mmCIF file of C-alpha atoms and ligand atoms in Angstrom:
data_model
loop_
_atom_site.group_PDB
_atom_site.id
_atom_site.type_symbol
_atom_site.label_atom_id
_atom_site.label_comp_id
_atom_site.label_asym_id
_atom_site.label_seq_id
_atom_site.Cartn_x
_atom_site.Cartn_y
_atom_site.Cartn_z
ATOM 1 C CA MET A 132 -24.852 11.413 8.573
ATOM 2 C CA LYS A 133 -22.241 11.401 11.404
ATOM 3 C CA GLN A 134 -18.113 12.505 9.903
ATOM 4 C CA GLY A 135 -15.363 10.648 10.641
ATOM 5 C CA PRO A 136 -11.865 9.615 9.805
ATOM 6 C CA ILE A 137 -9.898 8.714 6.472
ATOM 7 C CA GLY A 138 -9.264 4.232 7.700
ATOM 8 C CA ILE A 139 -5.810 3.297 6.436
ATOM 9 C CA PHE A 140 -4.835 -0.209 6.548
ATOM 10 C CA ASP A 141 -1.806 -2.318 5.930
ATOM 11 C CA SER A 142 -0.788 -4.736 7.341
ATOM 12 C CA GLY A 143 1.808 -3.718 9.464
ATOM 13 C CA TYR A 144 3.844 -0.496 8.669
ATOM 14 C CA GLY A 145 4.215 -0.190 4.544
ATOM 15 C CA GLY A 146 0.875 1.842 4.798
ATOM 16 C CA LEU A 147 3.094 4.058 6.247
ATOM 17 C CA THR A 148 4.820 5.734 4.248
ATOM 18 C CA ILE A 149 1.117 6.232 1.865
ATOM 19 C CA LEU A 150 -0.640 7.616 4.935
ATOM 20 C CA LYS A 151 2.573 10.350 5.536
ATOM 21 C CA GLU A 152 2.040 11.660 1.550
ATOM 22 C CA ILE A 153 -1.728 12.563 1.979
ATOM 23 C CA VAL A 154 -1.532 14.048 5.574
ATOM 24 C CA LYS A 155 1.113 16.183 3.381
ATOM 25 C CA GLU A 156 -1.210 16.252 0.709
ATOM 26 C CA LEU A 157 -4.154 16.228 2.570
ATOM 27 C CA PRO A 158 -3.580 17.474 6.322
ATOM 28 C CA GLN A 159 -6.875 18.914 7.024
ATOM 29 C CA TYR A 160 -8.485 15.126 7.425
ATOM 30 C CA ASP A 161 -8.181 12.912 10.200
ATOM 31 C CA TYR A 162 -6.793 9.584 9.666
ATOM 32 C CA LEU A 163 -7.181 6.444 11.800
ATOM 33 C CA TYR A 164 -3.666 4.073 10.688
ATOM 34 C CA LEU A 165 -4.508 0.500 11.287
ATOM 35 C CA GLY A 166 -2.030 -1.630 11.840
ATOM 36 C CA ASP A 167 -2.246 -5.358 11.715
ATOM 37 C CA ASN A 168 0.930 -5.986 13.062
ATOM 38 C CA ALA A 169 0.845 -9.257 14.872
ATOM 39 C CA ARG A 170 -0.156 -11.050 11.859
ATOM 40 C CA THR A 171 2.210 -9.569 9.065
ATOM 41 C CA PRO A 172 4.049 -10.413 6.140
ATOM 42 C CA TYR A 173 0.323 -10.965 4.686
ATOM 43 C CA GLY A 174 2.731 -11.572 0.810
ATOM 44 C CA THR A 175 2.915 -14.969 1.540
ATOM 45 C CA ARG A 176 -0.163 -15.828 3.448
ATOM 46 C CA SER A 177 -3.651 -17.242 1.317
ATOM 47 C CA PHE A 178 -5.933 -15.547 -0.769
ATOM 48 C CA ASP A 179 -8.776 -16.885 2.041
ATOM 49 C CA VAL A 180 -7.103 -15.747 4.726
ATOM 50 C CA VAL A 181 -5.902 -12.415 2.729
ATOM 51 C CA TYR A 182 -9.586 -11.740 1.949
ATOM 52 C CA GLN A 183 -9.919 -12.277 6.200
ATOM 53 C CA TYR A 184 -8.573 -10.917 7.203
ATOM 54 C CA THR A 185 -8.405 -7.160 5.234
ATOM 55 C CA LEU A 186 -12.452 -7.737 5.308
ATOM 56 C CA GLN A 187 -12.146 -7.679 9.333
ATOM 57 C CA ALA A 188 -9.535 -4.996 9.620
ATOM 58 C CA VAL A 189 -12.351 -2.858 6.839
ATOM 59 C CA LYS A 190 -15.760 -2.924 9.494
ATOM 60 C CA ARG A 191 -13.432 -2.471 12.601
ATOM 61 C CA LEU A 192 -12.624 0.949 11.043
ATOM 62 C CA PHE A 193 -16.018 1.273 9.557
ATOM 63 C CA ASP A 194 -17.133 0.915 13.680
ATOM 64 C CA MET A 195 -14.817 3.436 14.840
ATOM 65 C CA GLY A 196 -16.418 5.854 11.759
ATOM 66 C CA CYS A 197 -14.472 5.873 9.037
ATOM 67 C CA HIS A 198 -16.352 6.674 5.770
ATOM 68 C CA LEU A 199 -13.593 6.182 3.395
ATOM 69 C CA VAL A 200 -10.685 2.893 3.793
ATOM 70 C CA ILE A 201 -7.892 2.928 2.005
ATOM 71 C CA LEU A 202 -5.842 -0.377 1.883
ATOM 72 C CA ALA A 203 -2.636 0.815 1.495
ATOM 73 C CA CYS A 204 -1.439 -2.467 1.124
ATOM 74 C CA ASN A 205 -0.536 -3.977 -1.652
ATOM 75 C CA THR A 206 -1.482 -7.629 -1.165
ATOM 76 C CA ALA A 207 -4.527 -6.328 0.449
ATOM 77 C CA SER A 208 -5.099 -4.631 -2.657
ATOM 78 C CA ALA A 209 -4.650 -7.347 -5.152
ATOM 79 C CA LYS A 210 -6.310 -10.210 -3.005
ATOM 80 C CA ALA A 211 -9.198 -8.362 -1.609
ATOM 81 C CA LEU A 212 -10.693 -4.781 -2.316
ATOM 82 C CA ARG A 213 -13.021 -6.917 -5.305
ATOM 83 C CA SER A 214 -14.734 -8.920 -3.206
ATOM 84 C CA ILE A 215 -14.806 -6.301 -0.342
ATOM 85 C CA GLN A 216 -16.364 -3.378 -3.165
ATOM 86 C CA GLN A 217 -19.023 -5.722 -5.301
ATOM 87 C CA ARG A 218 -19.978 -8.771 -2.204
ATOM 88 C CA ASP A 219 -19.176 -7.195 1.340
ATOM 89 C CA LEU A 220 -19.664 -3.129 0.136
ATOM 90 C CA PRO A 221 -23.596 -3.280 -0.185
ATOM 91 C CA LEU A 222 -24.146 -5.348 2.205
ATOM 92 C CA ILE A 223 -22.577 -3.621 5.050
ATOM 93 C CA ASP A 224 -23.238 -0.538 3.738
ATOM 94 C CA PRO A 225 -23.073 0.669 0.533
ATOM 95 C CA ASN A 226 -23.307 4.269 1.532
ATOM 96 C CA ARG A 227 -18.917 3.312 2.323
ATOM 97 C CA ARG A 228 -16.099 3.459 -0.055
ATOM 98 C CA VAL A 229 -13.230 0.359 0.058
ATOM 99 C CA LEU A 230 -9.871 2.399 -1.978
ATOM 100 C CA GLY A 231 -6.383 0.518 -3.447
ATOM 101 C CA VAL A 232 -3.575 1.382 -4.313
ATOM 102 C CA ILE A 233 -2.985 -0.879 -7.357
ATOM 103 C CA ARG A 234 -4.910 1.199 -10.054
ATOM 104 C CA PRO A 235 -3.791 5.485 -8.608
ATOM 105 C CA SER A 236 -0.663 3.246 -9.820
ATOM 106 C CA VAL A 237 -1.340 1.524 -12.404
ATOM 107 C CA GLU A 238 -2.905 4.318 -14.606
ATOM 108 C CA GLU A 239 -0.123 6.723 -14.527
ATOM 109 C CA ILE A 240 2.062 4.130 -15.000
ATOM 110 C CA PRO A 241 1.649 4.673 -19.201
ATOM 111 C CA LEU A 242 3.380 8.268 -18.768
ATOM 112 C CA LEU A 243 6.395 7.519 -17.183
ATOM 113 C CA THR A 244 8.053 4.790 -18.863
ATOM 114 C CA LYS A 245 9.953 5.686 -22.520
ATOM 115 C CA SER A 246 10.988 1.857 -23.564
ATOM 116 C CA LYS A 247 7.706 0.356 -22.830
ATOM 117 C CA HIS A 248 9.378 -2.063 -20.144
ATOM 118 C CA VAL A 249 8.139 -1.630 -16.841
ATOM 119 C CA GLY A 250 9.574 -4.352 -13.784
ATOM 120 C CA ILE A 251 7.508 -4.884 -10.545
ATOM 121 C CA LEU A 252 8.607 -5.179 -7.471
ATOM 122 C CA GLY A 253 6.277 -6.992 -5.288
ATOM 123 C CA THR A 254 5.328 -9.699 -3.153
ATOM 124 C CA GLN A 255 4.748 -13.027 -3.396
ATOM 125 C CA GLY A 256 1.292 -12.903 -3.285
ATOM 126 C CA THR A 257 1.421 -9.210 -5.177
ATOM 127 C CA VAL A 258 3.594 -11.196 -7.608
ATOM 128 C CA LEU A 259 0.963 -14.416 -8.119
ATOM 129 C CA SER A 260 -2.304 -12.420 -8.087
ATOM 130 C CA GLU A 261 -1.458 -11.506 -11.280
ATOM 131 C CA SER A 262 -2.715 -8.543 -10.468
ATOM 132 C CA TYR A 263 -0.466 -5.539 -12.716
ATOM 133 C CA PRO A 264 0.360 -6.834 -15.621
ATOM 134 C CA MET A 265 -3.668 -7.679 -15.707
ATOM 135 C CA GLU A 266 -4.535 -3.701 -15.050
ATOM 136 C CA ILE A 267 -1.854 -2.903 -16.583
ATOM 137 C CA GLU A 268 -3.497 -4.227 -19.921
ATOM 138 C CA LYS A 269 -7.335 -3.236 -19.299
ATOM 139 C CA LEU A 270 -6.401 -0.002 -18.751
ATOM 140 C CA ASN A 271 -3.993 1.728 -20.725
ATOM 141 C CA ASN A 272 -6.174 0.661 -23.973
ATOM 142 C CA GLY A 273 -4.221 -0.026 -27.234
ATOM 143 C CA LEU A 274 -0.473 1.550 -25.566
ATOM 144 C CA LYS A 275 1.864 -2.221 -25.361
ATOM 145 C CA VAL A 276 3.244 -2.269 -22.291
ATOM 146 C CA ASN A 277 5.809 -5.152 -21.388
ATOM 147 C CA VAL A 278 5.259 -5.875 -17.580
ATOM 148 C CA THR A 279 8.196 -8.126 -15.228
ATOM 149 C CA GLN A 280 7.927 -9.335 -12.442
ATOM 150 C CA GLU A 281 9.818 -9.891 -9.228
ATOM 151 C CA ALA A 282 8.704 -11.268 -5.757
ATOM 152 C CA CYS A 283 10.598 -10.150 -3.256
ATOM 153 C CA PRO A 284 9.669 -12.217 0.253
ATOM 154 C CA MET A 285 12.859 -10.641 2.550
ATOM 155 C CA TRP A 286 12.376 -7.440 1.792
ATOM 156 C CA VAL A 287 9.112 -6.948 4.206
ATOM 157 C CA PRO A 288 10.202 -8.841 7.233
ATOM 158 C CA LEU A 289 13.347 -6.907 7.210
ATOM 159 C CA VAL A 290 11.585 -3.433 7.339
ATOM 160 C CA GLU A 291 9.193 -4.659 10.133
ATOM 161 C CA ASN A 292 12.340 -5.965 12.104
ATOM 162 C CA GLN A 293 14.063 -2.970 11.412
ATOM 163 C CA GLU A 294 16.810 -5.009 9.736
ATOM 164 C CA ILE A 295 17.212 -1.952 6.692
ATOM 165 C CA ASP A 296 21.181 -0.794 7.782
ATOM 166 C CA THR A 297 22.456 -4.860 7.166
ATOM 167 C CA PRO A 298 24.515 -6.731 4.894
ATOM 168 C CA GLY A 299 21.451 -9.247 5.174
ATOM 169 C CA ALA A 300 19.274 -6.442 3.949
ATOM 170 C CA GLU A 301 21.478 -5.622 0.816
ATOM 171 C CA TYR A 302 22.441 -9.370 -0.108
ATOM 172 C CA PHE A 303 18.187 -10.289 -0.814
ATOM 173 C CA ILE A 304 17.546 -6.641 -2.372
ATOM 174 C CA GLN A 305 20.787 -7.106 -4.286
ATOM 175 C CA LYS A 306 19.731 -10.728 -5.156
ATOM 176 C CA ASN A 307 15.439 -9.803 -6.351
ATOM 177 C CA ILE A 308 17.001 -6.447 -8.509
ATOM 178 C CA ASP A 309 19.818 -8.865 -10.470
ATOM 179 C CA ASN A 310 17.060 -10.985 -11.195
ATOM 180 C CA LEU A 311 14.629 -8.817 -12.218
ATOM 181 C CA LEU A 312 17.056 -7.006 -14.837
ATOM 182 C CA THR A 313 18.102 -9.974 -15.744
ATOM 183 C CA LYS A 314 14.949 -11.307 -16.936
ATOM 184 C CA ALA A 315 14.148 -8.413 -19.066
ATOM 185 C CA PRO A 316 17.307 -5.442 -19.139
ATOM 186 C CA GLU A 317 15.362 -2.529 -20.763
ATOM 187 C CA ILE A 318 13.212 -1.718 -18.309
ATOM 188 C CA ASP A 319 13.441 1.637 -17.011
ATOM 189 C CA THR A 320 10.607 2.176 -15.092
ATOM 190 C CA LEU A 321 10.495 0.065 -11.219
ATOM 191 C CA VAL A 322 7.674 0.239 -9.564
ATOM 192 C CA LEU A 323 7.817 -0.039 -5.536
ATOM 193 C CA ALA A 324 4.698 -1.982 -5.698
ATOM 194 C CA CYS A 325 5.091 -2.904 -1.499
ATOM 195 C CA THR A 326 4.229 -0.221 0.948
ATOM 196 C CA HIS A 327 6.657 -0.677 2.795
ATOM 197 C CA TYR A 328 9.499 -0.983 0.289
ATOM 198 C CA PRO A 329 9.850 2.736 -0.200
ATOM 199 C CA LEU A 330 11.237 2.436 3.339
ATOM 200 C CA LEU A 331 13.935 0.327 1.479
ATOM 201 C CA ARG A 332 14.988 2.966 -0.938
ATOM 202 C CA SER A 333 18.860 4.445 -0.422
ATOM 203 C CA LYS A 334 19.942 0.013 -0.171
ATOM 204 C CA ILE A 335 17.320 -0.404 -3.333
ATOM 205 C CA GLU A 336 19.008 2.840 -5.630
ATOM 206 C CA GLN A 337 22.799 1.401 -4.392
ATOM 207 C CA PHE A 338 21.643 -1.795 -6.824
ATOM 208 C CA LEU A 339 20.177 -0.554 -10.058
ATOM 209 C CA PRO A 340 21.620 0.966 -12.725
ATOM 210 C CA GLU A 341 20.617 5.448 -13.301
ATOM 211 C CA ASN A 342 18.369 5.008 -15.997
ATOM 212 C CA ILE A 343 16.431 3.075 -14.018
ATOM 213 C CA GLN A 344 13.512 5.312 -12.385
ATOM 214 C CA LEU A 345 12.107 3.816 -8.976
ATOM 215 C CA ILE A 346 8.595 5.209 -8.847
ATOM 216 C CA GLU A 347 7.057 4.884 -5.195
ATOM 217 C CA GLN A 348 2.952 4.833 -4.478
ATOM 218 C CA GLY A 349 2.448 7.182 -2.120
ATOM 219 C CA PRO A 350 3.250 10.629 -3.742
ATOM 220 C CA ILE A 351 0.510 9.098 -6.576
ATOM 221 C CA VAL A 352 -2.237 7.609 -4.128
ATOM 222 C CA ALA A 353 -1.995 11.700 -2.306
ATOM 223 C CA LYS A 354 -2.537 12.756 -5.133
ATOM 224 C CA LYS A 355 -5.666 10.501 -6.987
ATOM 225 C CA LEU A 356 -6.970 10.653 -3.239
ATOM 226 C CA LYS A 357 -7.629 13.933 -3.776
ATOM 227 C CA ASP A 358 -9.064 14.366 -6.986
ATOM 228 C CA TYR A 359 -11.626 11.586 -6.181
ATOM 229 C CA LEU A 360 -12.697 14.668 -2.449
ATOM 230 C CA TYR A 361 -13.148 16.411 -5.385
ATOM 231 C CA ARG A 362 -15.083 14.747 -7.779
ATOM 232 C CA HIS A 363 -17.381 13.233 -4.695
ATOM 233 C CA PRO A 364 -18.233 16.089 -2.968
ATOM 234 C CA GLU A 365 -20.923 13.321 -0.819
ATOM 235 C CA MET A 366 -18.230 11.124 0.453
ATOM 236 C CA GLU A 367 -15.721 14.288 1.408
ATOM 237 C CA ILE A 368 -18.657 15.772 3.293
ATOM 238 C CA ASN A 369 -18.202 12.500 5.475
ATOM 239 C CA CYS A 370 -14.830 13.033 6.109
ATOM 240 C CA SER A 371 -14.000 15.090 9.371
ATOM 241 C CA THR A 372 -11.187 17.910 8.945
ATOM 242 C CA LEU A 373 -9.658 17.885 11.987
ATOM 243 C CA GLY A 374 -5.925 17.674 11.023
ATOM 244 C CA SER A 375 -5.874 14.516 13.680
ATOM 245 C CA VAL A 376 -4.098 11.233 12.794
ATOM 246 C CA LYS A 377 -4.209 8.308 15.347
ATOM 247 C CA TYR A 378 -3.132 5.260 15.504
ATOM 248 C CA LEU A 379 -4.275 1.285 15.809
ATOM 249 C CA THR A 380 -2.276 -1.477 15.612
ATOM 250 C CA THR A 381 -3.305 -5.281 16.636
ATOM 251 C CA GLU A 382 0.540 -5.782 17.910
ATOM 252 C CA ASN A 383 2.451 -4.291 21.315
ATOM 253 C CA PRO A 384 1.878 -0.886 20.718
ATOM 254 C CA SER A 385 5.224 1.039 22.665
ATOM 255 C CA VAL A 386 6.410 -1.931 19.999
ATOM 256 C CA PHE A 387 4.856 -0.013 17.385
ATOM 257 C CA GLU A 388 5.519 4.014 18.889
ATOM 258 C CA ASN A 389 9.354 3.320 18.164
ATOM 259 C CA LYS A 390 8.990 2.385 14.579
ATOM 260 C CA ALA A 391 6.397 4.001 13.603
ATOM 261 C CA GLY A 392 8.217 7.508 14.945
ATOM 262 C CA PHE A 393 11.189 6.008 13.572
ATOM 263 C CA PHE A 394 10.089 5.468 10.166
ATOM 264 C CA LEU A 395 7.896 8.577 10.030
ATOM 265 C CA GLY A 396 10.769 10.919 11.808
ATOM 266 C CA GLN A 397 8.109 11.860 14.617
ATOM 267 C CA GLN A 398 7.163 10.990 17.836
ATOM 268 C CA ILE A 399 3.600 9.210 18.120
ATOM 269 C CA THR A 400 1.626 7.054 20.273
ATOM 270 C CA ALA A 401 -0.720 3.501 19.479
ATOM 271 C CA SER A 402 -3.440 2.047 20.917
ATOM 272 C CA GLN A 403 -3.467 -1.772 20.686
ATOM 273 C CA ILE A 404 -7.002 -3.486 19.522
ATOM 274 C CA THR A 405 -7.880 -7.179 18.792
ATOM 275 C CA LEU A 406 -9.565 -7.906 14.464
ATOM 276 C CA ASP A 407 -11.549 -11.015 14.916
HETATM 277 N N1 DGL B 527 2.267 -3.544 2.305
HETATM 278 C C1 DGL B 527 1.889 -4.632 1.453
HETATM 279 C C2 DGL B 527 1.588 -4.584 0.295
HETATM 280 O O1 DGL B 527 2.626 -3.374 0.001
HETATM 281 C C3 DGL B 527 2.284 -6.026 2.029
HETATM 282 C C4 DGL B 527 3.094 -6.747 2.880
HETATM 283 C C5 DGL B 527 3.071 -8.050 4.274
HETATM 284 O O2 DGL B 527 3.571 -8.758 3.175
HETATM 285 O O3 DGL B 527 2.436 -7.910 4.727
HETATM 286 O O4 DGL B 527 1.530 -5.599 -0.696
#
């Protein structure tokens, strides 16, 4: 079978925080990043719409040669991953794989919290799906972990519109952090359960008490992907190894190049595609 890049998909720029860590951990592989910037944000969209958009993106990445696609988006992982894995993959190609970011994160949580009170910051879609509380209960059999969630619907638009260093950003970040800590003051571990949120990290930290550790998914997902490829040599052999990273966006490529370059700390070039 012809080797291909590893596909990394997000609704916009957030998946870059995952891509960056994956490339750091596994620089030898080729990557194809796809941001659906034209239709972002996904967080406020219905289950069906997120599923349809995500399936379109996955199919396109398969058509472009990817054997393995990572949904570097919690909203897509929460709303589309299971249906794609169980219903679509067997029909499209049973040898291809799609993985998400929720399960790898959930596996780490019990190792991190001492108080057994964990906070989840995510999009409305991720929070309403209840994926985190359900997965935490399922995977940590026996061990009771209290999970408190807070939806932060303004945070993704702040990132997508590069409004990070503004008083407006501070207002919304403080508001959501205060809401969460009022609901559950015992929290000692806070998961940034949206791949856009690490881009707001320094602002979030301004409003967090020092005893709370902030968990980013990028390093966790990168470590788990390395482990996955080690355990699945039949997939690893399909991943090409020229060390390249290519970028696709459904919006204006020069806008993507500017913003993505800013987030990644390096200049990149992007191509535009349409999804349907
Ligand atoms: N980055 C995505 C996530 O991890 C969500 C962004 C959006 O709302 O589109 O949930």
